[in-house]
Amino acid sequence: MFDGPFQHSIVKRAVEKGIVEIHIHDIREYTPNKHRSVDDYPYGGGSGMVMMIEPIAILIEKLVSERPYDEVIFLTPDGLVLDQSLSNRLSMSGNLILLCGHYKGIDERIRERYITMEISIGDYVLSGGELAAMVLTDSIIRIIPGVLSDETSALSDSFQNKLLSAPVYTRPAEYKGMKVPEILLSGNDKAISKWKEDQAVSRTRERRPDIYQKYFNEY
Ligand code: ADE
């Protein structure tokens, strides 16, 4: 499942440049039982299967005996909702373990004993933590210095300065009567910066009043 996203573009480049290493581990390979089962029925009844403690515990203990980890993160819809400031923080950390749950959940004792941080990528339920882990990985890796060739471009992203980004245009200057805003063709850097800032502010006010409110409370 991880091959597609991790074999492409920015994540792939970061790995090729030696800036990050990604290791995928299959929990099924750490099952002590001969059926290689990783899940079982929930105590107390209820629907769905629960991921068992032992294979996950064996794997995490093996990993932490091999190198130090800054966080052991469990991807779960009841975790802290991911935002840019959390990605920024994690991009400055060392090794991370991302644990993807499946089925109905994982045995709570894993969370109590091994997990240091729980992250959700939004208020909706995915069928597993894998897609969430890919989203988190991408958002962390792309902002590590040296990953993007134009280092300033990650900094001008939406959310990086706490506002949405201004709209962007490229050639042609006119297409079927639709014109690029005159100011962007003016060569007046100061006026262009001001325009971008104004656009970012008005776009944020219209589309994300929640973010807009926070921005003006802070500044
Ligand atoms: N696993 C299932 N849904 C998820 C979500 N929204 N965020 C993180 N992990 C998940």
XYZ file of C-alpha atoms and ligand atoms in Angstrom:
229
model
C 0.000 0.000 0.000
C 2.877 2.364 0.765
C 4.713 1.714 -2.507
C 2.721 4.187 -4.589
C 3.027 7.349 -2.493
C 6.507 6.595 -1.198
C 7.925 5.766 -4.637
C 6.974 9.157 -5.986
C 7.950 12.783 -6.020
C 9.012 14.501 -2.839
C 9.165 11.552 -0.467
C 11.132 9.503 -3.013
C 13.541 12.384 -3.617
C 14.091 12.866 0.115
C 14.948 9.181 0.465
C 17.252 9.261 -2.577
C 19.058 12.310 -1.218
C 19.644 10.399 2.021
C 17.707 12.956 4.068
C 15.193 10.434 5.393
C 14.884 6.673 5.721
C 11.548 4.891 5.662
C 11.189 1.324 6.893
C 7.890 -0.515 6.590
C 7.234 -3.377 9.000
C 4.516 -5.983 8.635
C 3.057 -6.759 12.051
C 2.070 -10.187 10.794
C 5.742 -11.156 10.777
C 5.907 -10.710 14.538
C 3.124 -13.077 15.518
C 4.290 -15.837 17.850
C 1.256 -18.023 17.027
C 1.354 -20.394 14.078
C -1.763 -18.990 12.403
C -0.043 -15.612 12.069
C -3.211 -13.960 13.361
C -2.882 -10.380 14.513
C -6.443 -9.784 15.693
C -9.002 -11.401 17.956
C -12.537 -10.930 19.276
C -13.070 -8.089 21.752
C -13.447 -8.942 25.434
C -16.920 -8.002 26.589
C -18.364 -8.504 23.109
C -19.136 -5.972 20.429
C -18.583 -5.834 16.703
C -15.272 -6.042 14.883
C -11.897 -7.476 15.698
C -9.205 -5.948 17.871
C -5.492 -5.982 17.080
C -3.647 -8.116 19.620
C -1.050 -6.761 21.986
C 1.728 -9.288 21.448
C 2.824 -8.841 17.796
C 2.794 -5.049 18.160
C 4.671 -5.176 21.476
C 7.324 -7.504 20.022
C 7.824 -5.241 17.010
C 7.988 -1.969 18.964
C 10.395 -3.460 21.505
C 12.627 -4.723 18.712
C 12.671 -1.288 17.043
C 13.411 0.680 20.204
C 16.242 -1.724 21.086
C 17.879 -0.893 17.734
C 17.776 2.911 17.831
C 16.307 5.775 19.842
C 12.894 7.166 18.889
C 11.525 10.614 19.680
C 7.886 9.565 19.411
C 5.853 6.409 18.982
C 2.787 7.691 17.146
C -0.511 5.858 16.773
C -2.737 7.018 13.909
C -6.303 7.050 15.156
C -9.446 9.121 14.599
C -9.560 9.905 18.334
C -6.070 11.436 18.341
C -4.887 15.038 18.225
C -5.990 16.528 14.891
C -2.992 17.116 12.611
C -2.224 20.689 11.604
C 0.762 22.512 10.125
C 2.308 23.408 13.464
C 2.315 19.740 14.507
C 3.920 18.748 11.168
C 6.529 21.466 11.649
C 7.326 20.191 15.122
C 7.608 16.575 13.994
C 9.804 17.543 11.028
C 12.419 18.692 13.535
C 12.454 15.422 15.441
C 14.647 12.375 14.998
C 13.316 8.874 14.455
C 9.583 8.279 14.639
C 7.527 5.110 14.785
C 4.122 5.380 13.113
C 1.740 2.617 14.128
C -1.217 2.001 11.832
C -4.268 0.424 13.392
C -6.863 -1.595 11.582
C -10.125 -3.391 12.281
C -11.988 -1.993 15.268
C -8.891 -0.770 17.057
C -5.857 -1.970 18.939
C -5.661 -3.427 22.422
C -5.718 -0.425 24.767
C -2.652 -1.701 26.636
C -0.501 -0.942 23.596
C -1.584 2.670 23.793
C -0.929 2.850 27.509
C 2.500 1.233 27.422
C 4.135 2.197 24.154
C 2.393 5.106 22.430
C 3.682 8.616 23.154
C 1.432 10.546 20.763
C -1.892 9.874 19.018
C -2.684 11.687 15.790
C -5.822 11.943 13.658
C -5.716 13.407 10.156
C -9.285 14.669 10.382
C -12.748 14.037 11.741
C -13.665 11.088 9.559
C -12.951 7.379 9.815
C -10.620 5.622 7.387
C -10.521 1.848 7.085
C -6.989 1.792 8.461
C -4.198 3.994 9.688
C -2.056 3.491 6.565
C -3.442 6.382 4.542
C -3.194 8.610 7.608
C 0.451 7.551 8.093
C 1.191 8.451 4.467
C -0.433 11.866 4.865
C 1.519 12.534 8.046
C 4.786 11.317 6.491
C 4.366 13.511 3.421
C 3.529 16.605 5.447
C 6.592 16.092 7.668
C 9.124 15.222 4.973
C 8.320 18.009 2.521
C 9.304 20.691 5.026
C 12.624 19.182 6.106
C 15.347 21.583 4.866
C 16.950 20.337 1.647
C 13.989 18.218 0.557
C 12.333 20.790 -1.688
C 14.723 22.321 -4.206
C 13.144 25.758 -3.822
C 13.429 26.000 -0.076
C 11.215 29.014 0.179
C 8.257 27.312 -1.438
C 7.319 25.219 1.614
C 7.389 28.409 3.629
C 4.846 30.182 1.449
C 2.342 27.308 1.666
C -1.136 27.835 2.931
C -1.044 27.565 6.726
C 2.699 28.129 6.995
C 2.154 31.803 7.847
C -1.189 30.887 9.414
C -3.157 32.229 6.431
C -4.314 30.502 3.257
C -2.141 31.168 0.193
C -2.855 33.843 -2.397
C -3.961 32.596 -5.856
C -1.188 31.926 -8.406
C -1.015 32.316 -12.196
C 1.330 31.413 -15.035
C 1.480 32.035 -18.794
C -0.449 32.892 -20.872
C -1.342 36.312 -19.459
C -4.763 35.985 -21.085
C -6.787 32.853 -21.862
C -10.215 33.067 -23.499
C -10.708 36.537 -22.094
C -9.564 35.591 -18.585
C -6.747 37.872 -17.540
C -4.020 37.520 -14.955
C -4.329 40.346 -12.390
C -2.509 43.398 -13.782
C -0.451 43.915 -10.643
C 1.393 40.605 -11.112
C 2.698 41.796 -14.485
C 3.796 45.182 -13.132
C 7.266 44.187 -11.894
C 6.603 46.231 -8.761
C 7.778 43.789 -6.089
C 6.519 45.816 -3.176
C 3.046 46.222 -4.624
C 2.971 42.515 -5.545
C 3.852 41.469 -1.995
C 1.120 43.721 -0.650
C -1.382 42.244 -3.144
C -0.476 38.694 -2.127
C -0.842 39.524 1.541
C -4.242 41.178 0.937
C -5.417 38.199 -1.108
C -4.288 35.783 1.591
C -6.161 37.742 4.223
C -9.397 38.058 2.244
C -9.308 34.428 1.113
C -8.814 33.267 4.686
C -11.616 35.522 5.948
C -14.039 34.161 3.329
C -13.094 30.483 3.353
C -11.802 29.789 6.843
C -13.208 32.294 9.318
C -11.927 30.046 12.131
C -8.299 30.470 11.005
C -8.820 34.169 10.292
C -10.057 34.740 13.813
C -7.027 32.998 15.305
C -4.637 35.008 13.089
C -6.023 38.325 14.232
C -6.085 37.294 17.849
C -2.374 36.539 17.615
C -1.136 39.544 15.640
N -7.496 5.687 11.250
C -8.768 5.670 10.831
N -9.239 6.901 10.627
C -8.214 7.763 10.920
C -8.075 9.171 10.916
N -9.066 9.996 10.565
N -6.887 9.692 11.287
C -5.882 8.874 11.652
N -5.944 7.547 11.682
C -7.112 6.975 11.314
